[in-house]
Coordinates of C-alpha atoms in Angstrom, one line a residue:
M1 CA 4.4 -18.3 -21.2
Q2 CA 6.3 -15.1 -20.5
N3 CA 7.1 -14.8 -24.2
D4 CA 3.5 -14.8 -25.1
R5 CA 2.8 -11.8 -23.1
I6 CA 0.0 -9.6 -24.3
I7 CA 0.8 -5.9 -23.8
L8 CA -1.8 -3.0 -23.9
R9 CA 0.3 0.2 -23.8
A10 CA 0.0 3.8 -24.6
K11 CA 3.1 5.2 -26.4
Q12 CA 3.2 8.0 -24.0
P13 CA 1.4 8.5 -20.6
G14 CA -1.5 10.8 -21.0
T15 CA -2.2 10.0 -24.8
V16 CA -4.6 7.4 -24.2
I17 CA -7.8 8.2 -21.9
L18 CA -10.3 5.7 -21.0
E19 CA -13.6 6.6 -19.2
H20 CA -15.4 3.7 -17.8
E21 CA -19.1 4.0 -16.8
M22 CA -19.4 0.3 -15.8
V23 CA -18.8 -1.9 -12.7
E24 CA -15.6 -3.3 -14.0
G25 CA -13.3 -1.9 -16.7
F26 CA -10.9 -4.7 -17.5
L27 CA -11.8 -8.3 -16.4
V28 CA -8.5 -10.3 -16.7
S29 CA -8.8 -14.0 -16.3
A30 CA -5.8 -15.2 -18.4
P31 CA -2.1 -15.0 -17.7
Y32 CA 0.7 -12.6 -18.9
W33 CA -1.3 -9.5 -19.5
T34 CA 0.5 -6.0 -19.3
F35 CA -1.2 -2.6 -19.1
E36 CA 1.0 0.4 -19.3
N37 CA 0.8 4.4 -19.6
L38 CA -3.1 4.3 -19.5
T39 CA -5.1 7.1 -17.9
I40 CA -8.4 5.4 -16.8
R41 CA -11.3 7.4 -15.2
G42 CA -14.4 6.1 -13.6
I43 CA -17.4 8.2 -14.5
C44 CA -20.4 6.6 -13.2
S45 CA -23.2 8.6 -11.9
S46 CA -23.6 6.3 -8.8
Q47 CA -20.2 5.5 -7.0
N48 CA -21.7 1.9 -6.5
G49 CA -21.2 1.8 -10.2
C50 CA -17.5 2.0 -10.8
E51 CA -16.2 -0.9 -8.6
H52 CA -12.9 -1.6 -10.4
A53 CA -10.8 -0.4 -13.2
F54 CA -9.1 -3.9 -13.3
H55 CA -10.4 -7.1 -11.8
V56 CA -7.9 -9.9 -11.9
V57 CA -9.3 -13.4 -11.3
G58 CA -8.6 -17.1 -11.4
G59 CA -6.1 -17.6 -14.3
G60 CA -4.9 -14.0 -14.4
S61 CA -1.4 -14.8 -12.9
H62 CA 1.6 -12.8 -13.9
F63 CA -0.3 -9.7 -14.4
I64 CA 1.4 -6.3 -14.8
A65 CA 0.1 -2.8 -14.4
R66 CA 2.7 -0.1 -14.8
N67 CA 2.7 3.6 -15.1
N68 CA -1.0 4.1 -15.3
T69 CA -3.2 7.0 -13.6
I70 CA -6.4 5.6 -12.4
T71 CA -9.1 7.7 -10.7
N72 CA -12.5 7.4 -9.3
F73 CA -13.1 3.8 -8.5
N74 CA -13.8 2.0 -5.2
A75 CA -11.1 -0.8 -5.8
H76 CA -8.9 0.4 -8.5
F77 CA -7.5 -3.0 -8.4
K78 CA -9.4 -6.0 -7.2
I79 CA -7.6 -9.5 -7.2
N80 CA -9.2 -12.8 -6.2
G81 CA -9.3 -16.5 -7.1
I82 CA -12.2 -18.3 -8.8
N83 CA -13.0 -21.9 -8.6
G84 CA -9.8 -22.7 -6.6
I85 CA -7.6 -21.1 -9.1
M86 CA -5.4 -18.1 -8.0
P87 CA -3.9 -15.2 -10.0
D88 CA -0.6 -15.4 -8.3
Y89 CA 2.8 -13.5 -9.1
G90 CA 1.3 -10.1 -10.2
L91 CA 3.0 -6.7 -10.4
I92 CA 1.4 -3.1 -9.8
E93 CA 4.0 -0.7 -10.1
A94 CA 4.6 3.1 -10.6
N95 CA 1.0 3.9 -10.8
I96 CA -1.3 6.9 -9.5
L97 CA -4.2 5.6 -7.7
R98 CA -6.6 8.1 -6.1
N99 CA -10.1 9.5 -6.0
T100 CA -11.2 13.2 -6.6
V101 CA -14.4 12.7 -4.7
I102 CA -15.4 10.9 -1.5
R103 CA -16.8 7.4 -2.0
N104 CA -20.4 7.5 -0.6
T105 CA -20.8 3.6 -0.9
A106 CA -21.1 0.5 1.5
S107 CA -18.7 -1.3 -1.0
A108 CA -15.0 -1.9 -0.1
V109 CA -13.0 1.2 -0.8
T110 CA -9.4 -0.1 -1.1
P111 CA -7.4 1.1 -4.3
V112 CA -5.4 -2.3 -4.1
D113 CA -7.7 -5.0 -2.9
L114 CA -5.8 -8.3 -3.0
V115 CA -7.6 -11.6 -1.7
A116 CA -6.2 -15.0 -1.7
A117 CA -3.5 -14.6 -4.3
S118 CA 0.2 -15.1 -3.5
G119 CA 3.5 -13.6 -4.7
W120 CA 2.4 -10.1 -5.6
V121 CA 4.6 -7.0 -5.7
I122 CA 2.9 -3.6 -5.0
R123 CA 5.9 -1.1 -5.8
R124 CA 6.5 2.6 -6.2
N125 CA 2.8 3.6 -6.4
F126 CA 1.2 7.0 -5.3
I127 CA -2.2 6.1 -3.5
S128 CA -4.2 8.8 -2.0
D129 CA -7.7 9.9 -1.1
F130 CA -9.6 6.8 -0.5
I131 CA -12.2 8.2 1.9
K132 CA -15.5 6.2 2.3
T133 CA -18.6 7.6 4.0
G134 CA -21.0 4.7 3.5
G135 CA -21.2 1.5 5.4
N136 CA -18.7 1.1 8.0
K137 CA -16.7 4.1 7.0
V138 CA -13.6 2.0 7.0
S139 CA -11.1 2.3 4.0
F140 CA -7.7 1.1 3.2
G141 CA -4.9 2.3 0.9
A142 CA -4.1 -1.4 0.1
F143 CA -4.0 -4.8 1.7
A144 CA -3.5 -8.4 1.1
K145 CA -5.7 -10.9 2.9
G146 CA -7.4 -14.2 2.3
G147 CA -4.8 -16.7 3.1
G148 CA -2.0 -15.7 0.5
S149 CA 1.7 -15.6 1.1
G150 CA 4.7 -13.7 0.2
N151 CA 3.1 -10.4 -1.0
R152 CA 5.2 -7.4 -0.8
F153 CA 4.4 -3.6 -0.4
E154 CA 7.4 -1.7 -1.2
R155 CA 8.5 1.9 -1.8
N156 CA 5.0 3.3 -2.0
I157 CA 3.8 6.6 -1.0
I158 CA 0.2 6.4 0.9
I159 CA -1.5 9.7 1.6
C160 CA -4.7 8.7 3.1
E161 CA -6.0 12.4 3.0
N162 CA -4.3 14.4 0.5
L163 CA -6.8 16.6 -1.4
L164 CA -9.8 15.1 0.4
K165 CA -9.7 16.0 4.0
G166 CA -11.6 16.2 7.3
V167 CA -14.2 13.6 6.9
V168 CA -15.3 11.4 9.8
G169 CA -14.2 7.7 9.2
H170 CA -11.3 5.3 9.6
R171 CA -8.5 5.2 6.9
V172 CA -5.7 2.9 7.3
G173 CA -2.5 3.0 5.1
L174 CA -1.4 -0.5 4.3
S175 CA -2.4 -3.8 5.8
L176 CA -1.6 -7.3 5.8
G177 CA -5.0 -9.0 6.6
G178 CA -7.1 -6.0 6.1
G179 CA -10.5 -6.5 7.9
G180 CA -10.5 -10.3 7.5
T181 CA -12.0 -12.6 5.1
G182 CA -14.9 -14.8 4.9
A183 CA -13.8 -18.5 4.9
Q184 CA -15.3 -19.3 1.5
F185 CA -13.0 -16.6 -0.2
C186 CA -9.8 -17.9 1.5
R187 CA -7.2 -19.6 -0.5
D188 CA -7.6 -22.7 1.7
R189 CA -11.2 -22.1 2.6
R190 CA -10.0 -21.8 6.3
C191 CA -7.9 -18.6 6.6
I192 CA -6.3 -19.7 10.0
T193 CA -4.0 -16.9 9.0
E194 CA -4.9 -14.0 6.5
Q195 CA -1.2 -13.7 5.4
E196 CA 2.0 -15.2 5.8
R197 CA 5.5 -13.9 5.1
G198 CA 4.2 -10.6 3.9
V199 CA 6.7 -7.7 3.7
I200 CA 6.0 -3.9 4.1
E201 CA 9.1 -2.1 3.4
A202 CA 10.4 1.5 2.6
N203 CA 7.0 3.0 2.2
L204 CA 5.9 6.5 3.2
I205 CA 2.5 6.6 4.9
A206 CA 0.9 9.8 6.2
S207 CA -2.2 11.5 7.2
C208 CA -4.4 8.5 8.0
S209 CA -7.1 8.8 10.5
D210 CA -6.5 5.2 11.8
E211 CA -3.4 2.9 11.8
G212 CA -0.6 3.6 9.2
I213 CA 0.1 -0.1 9.1
Y214 CA -2.3 -2.8 10.4
L215 CA -1.5 -6.5 10.8
N216 CA -4.6 -8.8 11.1
R217 CA -3.7 -12.5 11.6
S218 CA -0.7 -12.3 9.6
A219 CA 2.2 -14.6 10.5
S220 CA 5.9 -14.3 10.0
S221 CA 5.7 -10.5 8.6
T222 CA 8.4 -8.2 8.0
I223 CA 7.7 -4.4 8.7
R224 CA 10.9 -2.6 7.9
H225 CA 12.3 0.9 7.3
N226 CA 8.8 2.7 6.8
T227 CA 8.1 6.3 7.6
V228 CA 4.7 6.5 9.3
I229 CA 3.8 10.0 10.1
N230 CA 0.4 11.5 11.4
T231 CA -1.4 8.1 11.6
A232 CA -2.3 6.1 14.6
G233 CA 0.9 4.1 14.3
I234 CA 1.7 0.4 13.7
T235 CA -0.7 -2.2 15.3
V236 CA 0.0 -5.9 15.2
R237 CA -3.2 -7.9 16.1
F238 CA -4.3 -11.3 17.3
P239 CA -2.2 -14.2 18.3
E240 CA -1.8 -15.6 14.7
S241 CA 0.0 -12.5 13.9
S242 CA 3.7 -12.2 14.2
A243 CA 6.0 -9.4 12.9
N244 CA 9.6 -8.3 12.9
V245 CA 9.5 -4.4 13.0
E246 CA 12.6 -2.6 12.6
G247 CA 14.2 0.5 11.5
N248 CA 10.8 2.3 11.0
I249 CA 10.1 5.9 12.0
V250 CA 6.6 6.3 13.6
D251 CA 5.2 9.4 15.4
A252 CA 3.0 7.2 17.3
S253 CA 3.3 3.8 18.9
I254 CA 4.2 0.4 17.7
R255 CA 1.9 -1.9 19.6
S256 CA 0.5 -5.5 20.1
R257 CA -3.1 -5.7 20.3
E258 CA -5.0 -9.0 21.5
D259 CA -2.0 -11.0 21.8
G260 CA -0.2 -10.1 18.5
I261 CA 3.5 -10.9 18.6
V262 CA 5.6 -7.9 18.0
R263 CA 9.5 -8.1 17.8
N264 CA 10.2 -4.3 18.0
T265 CA 13.9 -3.8 17.0
D266 CA 15.5 -0.4 16.7
N267 CA 12.7 1.9 15.7
L268 CA 12.2 5.5 16.4
E269 CA 8.7 5.9 17.9
D270 CA 6.6 7.9 20.4
S271 CA 5.2 6.5 23.5
P272 CA 1.5 5.7 23.8
L273 CA 1.0 8.4 26.3
K274 CA 2.6 11.1 24.1
S275 CA 0.7 10.0 21.1
Y276 CA -2.6 10.3 23.2
I277 CA -1.9 13.7 24.4
G278 CA -0.8 14.7 20.8
V279 CA 2.9 15.3 21.6
T280 CA 5.1 13.8 18.7
P281 CA 8.7 14.5 19.3
V282 CA 9.7 12.0 16.5
R283 CA 8.1 14.1 14.0
D284 CA 10.6 16.8 14.9
V285 CA 13.4 15.0 13.0
Y286 CA 11.8 16.6 9.9
Q287 CA 11.4 20.3 9.0
S288 CA 8.1 21.8 9.5
N289 CA 7.3 22.4 6.0
G290 CA 5.7 19.0 5.4
E291 CA 8.2 18.2 2.7
F292 CA 10.2 15.5 4.7
A293 CA 13.5 17.2 4.7
W294 CA 15.5 16.5 7.8
R295 CA 15.8 19.2 10.3
R296 CA 19.3 18.1 11.1
D297 CA 21.6 15.1 10.1
P298 CA 19.3 12.2 9.8
P299 CA 19.1 9.8 12.6
R300 CA 20.9 6.6 11.6
R301 CA 21.0 3.1 12.8
D302 CA 24.2 1.2 13.5
A303 CA 25.4 -1.2 10.8
V304 CA 22.9 -3.8 9.7
L305 CA 23.0 -6.8 7.5
H306 CA 20.1 -6.1 5.4
T307 CA 20.1 -2.6 3.7
P308 CA 17.1 -2.6 1.2
L309 CA 16.8 0.1 -1.4
D310 CA 15.2 3.4 -0.1
L311 CA 11.9 5.0 -1.2
C312 CA 13.8 6.9 -3.9
G313 CA 15.3 3.7 -5.2
R314 CA 18.8 4.5 -3.8
Q315 CA 21.2 1.9 -2.3
R316 CA 21.4 2.5 1.5
P317 CA 24.7 2.6 3.4
T318 CA 25.4 -0.1 6.1
G319 CA 24.3 2.6 8.8
P320 CA 21.0 3.6 7.0
A321 CA 18.9 6.4 8.2
Y322 CA 15.7 5.2 10.0
G323 CA 12.5 5.3 8.1
A324 CA 11.8 5.1 4.2
F325 CA 14.5 7.2 2.7
E326 CA 18.0 8.5 3.2
R327 CA 17.1 12.0 1.4
F328 CA 13.7 12.7 0.3
S329 CA 14.8 15.2 -2.3
D330 CA 16.3 12.1 -4.0
C331 CA 12.8 11.1 -4.9
L332 CA 12.0 14.3 -6.7
G333 CA 11.3 13.5 -10.4
N334 CA 9.9 10.0 -9.5
Q335 CA 6.4 9.5 -10.6
N336 CA 5.0 8.6 -7.2
V337 CA 6.4 11.8 -5.7
E338 CA 5.4 14.1 -8.8
A339 CA 2.0 12.9 -8.2
R340 CA 1.5 14.9 -5.0

């Protein structure tokens, strides 16, 4: 019951530091746990040792992690079912998730690795520097896969390469479907679709060597009002995938791959040819200092019915600016911006 929630909280952020030299820091298999204001560091001598700060499984529904700083894990949060029981309806909010060293491991490197659970909200987090040099060299900032539904990524800042840069490999910002899931790990043991009714909204995604947003067999998806800069753009892949894509700023292209269904409505994007030769006029809507200030008045959409909160938590006007925010300076002072 919600009234029986168990809370593990530091009075002030930075006053409690937990150093983990183990595969999993917290294994959560019961409902209604909350973790707040903690600083958690992986200190394993081998990066195959520190897999997860939090592993939420089975009965660990209604989990909350808020305002924590977590560094040096392969998957800072790992969420999955066990014995047919799924830890649904979690919240990961206002956390800093990053690594200070490159992960030389064949394990999955994804700060939020959500498999088979439904109804999760990943909101207002700062996620960066999830570089993997072992195995397939593919890593993700966050994904939801494994046959779940109704999962949301909103108002996050994802900087694939922030302090760690220039390493060979493939970094993807946010994904519905990730790299796919073995049937035995899927919610329905089939995974005809990896996700249904997923939402990626009002996120800033930047400096990724691969796609900023990637959909893999994810049906009835919504990709709305994101700013996707210095990435390979937005890709909707395979015929099981369908997405309404609207109001985004993308300095690359929005594309279908292998028969994915894209409803591309009122986005600012660069053409595939311009992206291929490295010409990105869409990026010129911002000043060149890398702080995402508008060069001139922001480009605005005509009046729209749905105007979600922007990246900074501000209510948008009926004629909103394209992308994740009305004015990036409004975000200053927010945890996920301060983390930069």
